[in-house]
Amino acid sequence: MELTQATVNDLLDRLGPGAGHLYLPRDLDPQALADLLGGRYGAPRTLVLDGFTDPTADESRGAGLLTPFEGRAVTIRAWAYGDRWIGTGTARDAAGSVRPVLVAARREVLEPLAAAPGEDVDWVRRLIRITGWTDPARRPDMDWAKTEASLGTGLPSDYKRMVETFGEGAFDGFLDLNQGPWADLREDGLLI
């Protein structure tokens, strides 16, 4: 099976809009499929590596992708995309053979906090709710005065709260929060 973005589209169409899984041909390179999905959805989350499941995997972190394999997953990488989790890797089939797989599961997406007309919107609070963020602030000790002095300009307060709250990383492996070094900030801006 030749892997192209069109092939990936066909495979995802076979899974349908909700949950499902496919055992793929044995000659398919699971890493090549993961690379194509990564090009589409960003950086993956590793749920299973060498048969060991990430202990933090739960329903909000893609565990629904593992249900069809009943402990037979060997390697599974996952991407959050809208109201779905998309995963690929390898799993043992009913005969015990390790085969490439593609799997999808439903993903609960929380609604952003509503704002009344004319009310100020607290975008960071909305982002915390949408992502289900419960961790403590990652960079609460940022020296914004020093950073802004080196840039020669002030930074938006929402941006500073996002950096303080979330730290390094990306949202759904797609939207990166540019955090520096700010002195090397390119034309991309603060969000990439």
mmCIF file of C-alpha atoms in Angstrom:
data_model
loop_
_atom_site.group_PDB
_atom_site.id
_atom_site.type_symbol
_atom_site.label_atom_id
_atom_site.label_comp_id
_atom_site.label_asym_id
_atom_site.label_seq_id
_atom_site.Cartn_x
_atom_site.Cartn_y
_atom_site.Cartn_z
ATOM 1 C CA MET A 1 0.000 0.000 0.000
ATOM 2 C CA GLU A 2 1.472 3.341 -1.059
ATOM 3 C CA LEU A 3 1.067 5.946 1.635
ATOM 4 C CA THR A 4 0.033 9.420 0.552
ATOM 5 C CA GLN A 5 -2.230 12.058 2.088
ATOM 6 C CA ALA A 6 -4.956 10.753 -0.259
ATOM 7 C CA THR A 7 -4.462 7.233 1.162
ATOM 8 C CA VAL A 8 -4.714 8.650 4.691
ATOM 9 C CA ASN A 9 -7.956 10.421 3.698
ATOM 10 C CA ASP A 10 -9.370 7.134 2.376
ATOM 11 C CA LEU A 11 -8.407 5.272 5.548
ATOM 12 C CA LEU A 12 -9.933 7.941 7.779
ATOM 13 C CA ASP A 13 -13.105 7.875 5.644
ATOM 14 C CA ARG A 14 -13.315 4.104 6.215
ATOM 15 C CA LEU A 15 -13.252 4.767 9.969
ATOM 16 C CA GLY A 16 -16.221 7.101 9.614
ATOM 17 C CA PRO A 17 -16.945 10.237 11.620
ATOM 18 C CA GLY A 18 -16.956 8.606 15.062
ATOM 19 C CA ALA A 19 -15.001 5.799 16.670
ATOM 20 C CA GLY A 20 -13.495 2.809 14.884
ATOM 21 C CA HIS A 21 -10.302 0.946 14.091
ATOM 22 C CA LEU A 22 -8.602 -0.802 11.189
ATOM 23 C CA TYR A 23 -5.864 -3.391 11.101
ATOM 24 C CA LEU A 24 -3.771 -2.378 8.110
ATOM 25 C CA PRO A 25 -1.694 -4.506 5.713
ATOM 26 C CA ARG A 26 1.440 -5.967 7.308
ATOM 27 C CA ASP A 27 3.716 -4.321 4.740
ATOM 28 C CA LEU A 28 2.525 -0.820 5.662
ATOM 29 C CA ASP A 29 5.190 1.190 7.492
ATOM 30 C CA PRO A 30 3.558 2.450 10.726
ATOM 31 C CA GLN A 31 6.169 5.198 11.096
ATOM 32 C CA ALA A 32 5.417 6.507 7.606
ATOM 33 C CA LEU A 33 1.720 6.668 8.523
ATOM 34 C CA ALA A 34 2.577 8.453 11.794
ATOM 35 C CA ASP A 35 4.707 10.942 9.829
ATOM 36 C CA LEU A 36 1.823 11.706 7.444
ATOM 37 C CA LEU A 37 -0.598 12.165 10.338
ATOM 38 C CA GLY A 38 1.963 14.330 12.125
ATOM 39 C CA GLY A 39 2.252 16.516 9.046
ATOM 40 C CA ARG A 40 -1.494 17.002 9.189
ATOM 41 C CA TYR A 41 -2.204 17.180 12.934
ATOM 42 C CA GLY A 42 1.099 18.244 14.531
ATOM 43 C CA ALA A 43 3.121 16.573 17.275
ATOM 44 C CA PRO A 44 1.613 13.320 18.601
ATOM 45 C CA ARG A 45 1.100 12.105 22.141
ATOM 46 C CA THR A 46 2.573 8.648 22.780
ATOM 47 C CA LEU A 47 -0.040 6.485 24.494
ATOM 48 C CA VAL A 48 1.696 3.112 24.251
ATOM 49 C CA LEU A 49 5.388 2.381 23.710
ATOM 50 C CA ASP A 50 6.756 -1.161 23.516
ATOM 51 C CA GLY A 51 3.530 -2.465 25.068
ATOM 52 C CA PHE A 52 3.635 -0.117 28.069
ATOM 53 C CA THR A 53 0.730 2.306 28.374
ATOM 54 C CA ASP A 54 1.357 5.855 29.536
ATOM 55 C CA PRO A 55 -0.016 5.872 33.103
ATOM 56 C CA THR A 56 -1.475 9.361 32.570
ATOM 57 C CA ALA A 57 -3.624 8.181 29.646
ATOM 58 C CA ASP A 58 -7.270 8.746 30.491
ATOM 59 C CA GLU A 59 -10.372 9.715 28.526
ATOM 60 C CA SER A 60 -9.225 13.330 28.297
ATOM 61 C CA ARG A 61 -5.813 12.201 27.020
ATOM 62 C CA GLY A 62 -6.761 9.672 24.337
ATOM 63 C CA ALA A 63 -7.338 6.448 26.276
ATOM 64 C CA GLY A 64 -10.441 5.750 24.172
ATOM 65 C CA LEU A 65 -8.082 4.842 21.329
ATOM 66 C CA LEU A 66 -6.861 1.825 23.293
ATOM 67 C CA THR A 67 -10.279 0.269 23.962
ATOM 68 C CA PRO A 68 -10.517 -1.797 20.737
ATOM 69 C CA PHE A 69 -7.182 -3.501 21.415
ATOM 70 C CA GLU A 70 -7.956 -4.775 24.945
ATOM 71 C CA GLY A 71 -4.339 -4.605 26.125
ATOM 72 C CA ARG A 72 -2.854 -5.779 22.807
ATOM 73 C CA ALA A 73 -1.511 -2.353 21.725
ATOM 74 C CA VAL A 74 2.240 -2.371 21.113
ATOM 75 C CA THR A 75 2.811 1.246 20.037
ATOM 76 C CA ILE A 76 0.119 3.917 19.701
ATOM 77 C CA ARG A 77 0.592 7.610 18.976
ATOM 78 C CA ALA A 78 -2.380 9.953 19.188
ATOM 79 C CA TRP A 79 -3.527 13.325 17.921
ATOM 80 C CA ALA A 80 -6.384 15.423 19.229
ATOM 81 C CA TYR A 81 -8.380 16.840 16.363
ATOM 82 C CA GLY A 82 -11.703 18.557 16.976
ATOM 83 C CA ASP A 83 -14.127 16.087 18.510
ATOM 84 C CA ARG A 84 -11.962 13.050 17.642
ATOM 85 C CA TRP A 85 -8.801 11.348 18.712
ATOM 86 C CA ILE A 86 -6.821 9.880 15.799
ATOM 87 C CA GLY A 87 -4.211 7.219 16.539
ATOM 88 C CA THR A 88 -1.828 4.945 14.718
ATOM 89 C CA GLY A 89 0.862 2.455 15.557
ATOM 90 C CA THR A 90 0.869 -1.296 16.016
ATOM 91 C CA ALA A 91 -1.240 -3.814 17.925
ATOM 92 C CA ARG A 92 -1.599 -7.569 18.125
ATOM 93 C CA ASP A 93 -4.509 -8.950 16.130
ATOM 94 C CA ALA A 94 -6.710 -11.854 17.295
ATOM 95 C CA ALA A 95 -4.044 -14.335 16.104
ATOM 96 C CA GLY A 96 -1.302 -12.560 18.070
ATOM 97 C CA SER A 97 0.468 -11.042 15.052
ATOM 98 C CA VAL A 98 1.700 -7.451 15.370
ATOM 99 C CA ARG A 99 0.029 -5.340 12.700
ATOM 100 C CA PRO A 100 -0.154 -1.646 11.824
ATOM 101 C CA VAL A 101 -3.384 -0.016 12.975
ATOM 102 C CA LEU A 102 -5.358 3.166 12.515
ATOM 103 C CA VAL A 103 -7.903 4.063 15.170
ATOM 104 C CA ALA A 104 -10.300 6.887 15.989
ATOM 105 C CA ALA A 105 -12.251 7.622 19.154
ATOM 106 C CA ARG A 106 -14.650 10.302 20.230
ATOM 107 C CA ARG A 107 -13.176 13.241 22.106
ATOM 108 C CA GLU A 108 -15.111 15.446 24.472
ATOM 109 C CA VAL A 109 -14.551 19.069 23.641
ATOM 110 C CA LEU A 110 -15.677 21.456 26.335
ATOM 111 C CA GLU A 111 -17.559 24.543 25.260
ATOM 112 C CA PRO A 112 -15.763 27.810 25.939
ATOM 113 C CA LEU A 113 -17.177 29.922 28.722
ATOM 114 C CA ALA A 114 -19.907 32.135 27.357
ATOM 115 C CA ALA A 115 -19.569 35.894 27.515
ATOM 116 C CA ALA A 116 -22.485 38.286 27.635
ATOM 117 C CA PRO A 117 -22.631 41.000 24.968
ATOM 118 C CA GLY A 118 -20.305 43.825 25.948
ATOM 119 C CA GLU A 119 -18.619 41.742 28.665
ATOM 120 C CA ASP A 120 -14.839 41.478 28.677
ATOM 121 C CA VAL A 121 -13.765 38.005 27.601
ATOM 122 C CA ASP A 122 -11.105 36.326 29.707
ATOM 123 C CA TRP A 123 -9.429 34.344 26.937
ATOM 124 C CA VAL A 124 -7.013 32.583 29.254
ATOM 125 C CA ARG A 125 -9.877 31.303 31.439
ATOM 126 C CA ARG A 126 -11.648 30.133 28.280
ATOM 127 C CA LEU A 127 -8.494 28.377 27.077
ATOM 128 C CA ILE A 128 -8.025 26.689 30.466
ATOM 129 C CA ARG A 129 -11.589 25.378 30.264
ATOM 130 C CA ILE A 130 -11.335 24.198 26.661
ATOM 131 C CA THR A 131 -8.073 22.330 27.302
ATOM 132 C CA GLY A 132 -9.184 20.907 30.648
ATOM 133 C CA TRP A 133 -5.995 22.330 32.184
ATOM 134 C CA THR A 134 -5.593 21.438 35.864
ATOM 135 C CA ASP A 135 -1.814 21.639 36.329
ATOM 136 C CA PRO A 136 -0.252 24.451 38.361
ATOM 137 C CA ALA A 137 1.164 27.444 36.508
ATOM 138 C CA ARG A 138 4.283 26.425 34.580
ATOM 139 C CA ARG A 139 6.146 29.757 34.480
ATOM 140 C CA PRO A 140 4.731 31.943 37.268
ATOM 141 C CA ASP A 141 8.090 33.584 37.921
ATOM 142 C CA MET A 142 8.576 35.263 34.533
ATOM 143 C CA ASP A 143 10.399 38.588 34.744
ATOM 144 C CA TRP A 144 8.174 40.491 32.324
ATOM 145 C CA ALA A 145 9.734 43.871 33.079
ATOM 146 C CA LYS A 146 13.141 42.576 31.968
ATOM 147 C CA THR A 147 11.693 40.810 28.918
ATOM 148 C CA GLU A 148 9.717 43.848 27.806
ATOM 149 C CA ALA A 149 12.709 46.129 28.401
ATOM 150 C CA SER A 150 14.879 43.916 26.161
ATOM 151 C CA LEU A 151 12.181 43.950 23.462
ATOM 152 C CA GLY A 152 11.576 47.661 23.774
ATOM 153 C CA THR A 153 7.816 47.120 23.912
ATOM 154 C CA GLY A 154 5.104 45.832 26.194
ATOM 155 C CA LEU A 155 3.489 42.436 25.658
ATOM 156 C CA PRO A 156 -0.259 41.726 25.787
ATOM 157 C CA SER A 157 -1.495 40.726 29.237
ATOM 158 C CA ASP A 158 -3.375 37.677 27.858
ATOM 159 C CA TYR A 159 -0.173 36.455 26.220
ATOM 160 C CA LYS A 160 1.771 36.851 29.475
ATOM 161 C CA ARG A 161 -0.903 34.918 31.386
ATOM 162 C CA MET A 162 -0.830 32.144 28.739
ATOM 163 C CA VAL A 163 2.961 31.801 29.083
ATOM 164 C CA GLU A 164 2.758 31.824 32.880
ATOM 165 C CA THR A 165 -0.072 29.272 32.916
ATOM 166 C CA PHE A 166 0.868 26.824 30.155
ATOM 167 C CA GLY A 167 4.634 27.193 29.739
ATOM 168 C CA GLU A 168 6.280 25.592 26.708
ATOM 169 C CA GLY A 169 4.206 23.517 24.315
ATOM 170 C CA ALA A 170 1.468 23.504 21.743
ATOM 171 C CA PHE A 171 -2.295 23.266 21.722
ATOM 172 C CA ASP A 172 -3.400 20.030 20.041
ATOM 173 C CA GLY A 173 0.116 19.839 18.576
ATOM 174 C CA PHE A 174 -0.921 22.658 16.266
ATOM 175 C CA LEU A 175 -0.698 26.130 17.812
ATOM 176 C CA ASP A 176 2.699 26.827 19.396
ATOM 177 C CA LEU A 177 3.083 29.483 22.062
ATOM 178 C CA ASN A 178 6.319 31.269 21.106
ATOM 179 C CA GLN A 179 8.282 31.927 24.303
ATOM 180 C CA GLY A 180 11.662 32.919 23.273
ATOM 181 C CA PRO A 181 14.266 33.732 23.332
ATOM 182 C CA TRP A 182 12.184 36.837 22.651
ATOM 183 C CA ALA A 183 15.290 38.647 21.400
ATOM 184 C CA ASP A 184 15.208 36.277 18.391
ATOM 185 C CA LEU A 185 11.467 36.731 17.742
ATOM 186 C CA ARG A 186 10.809 36.337 14.049
ATOM 187 C CA GLU A 187 8.003 37.801 11.994
ATOM 188 C CA ASP A 188 5.872 34.791 13.079
ATOM 189 C CA GLY A 189 4.755 36.739 16.127
ATOM 190 C CA LEU A 190 3.879 35.386 19.552
ATOM 191 C CA LEU A 191 1.631 32.548 18.338
ATOM 192 C CA ILE A 192 2.836 30.217 15.611
#
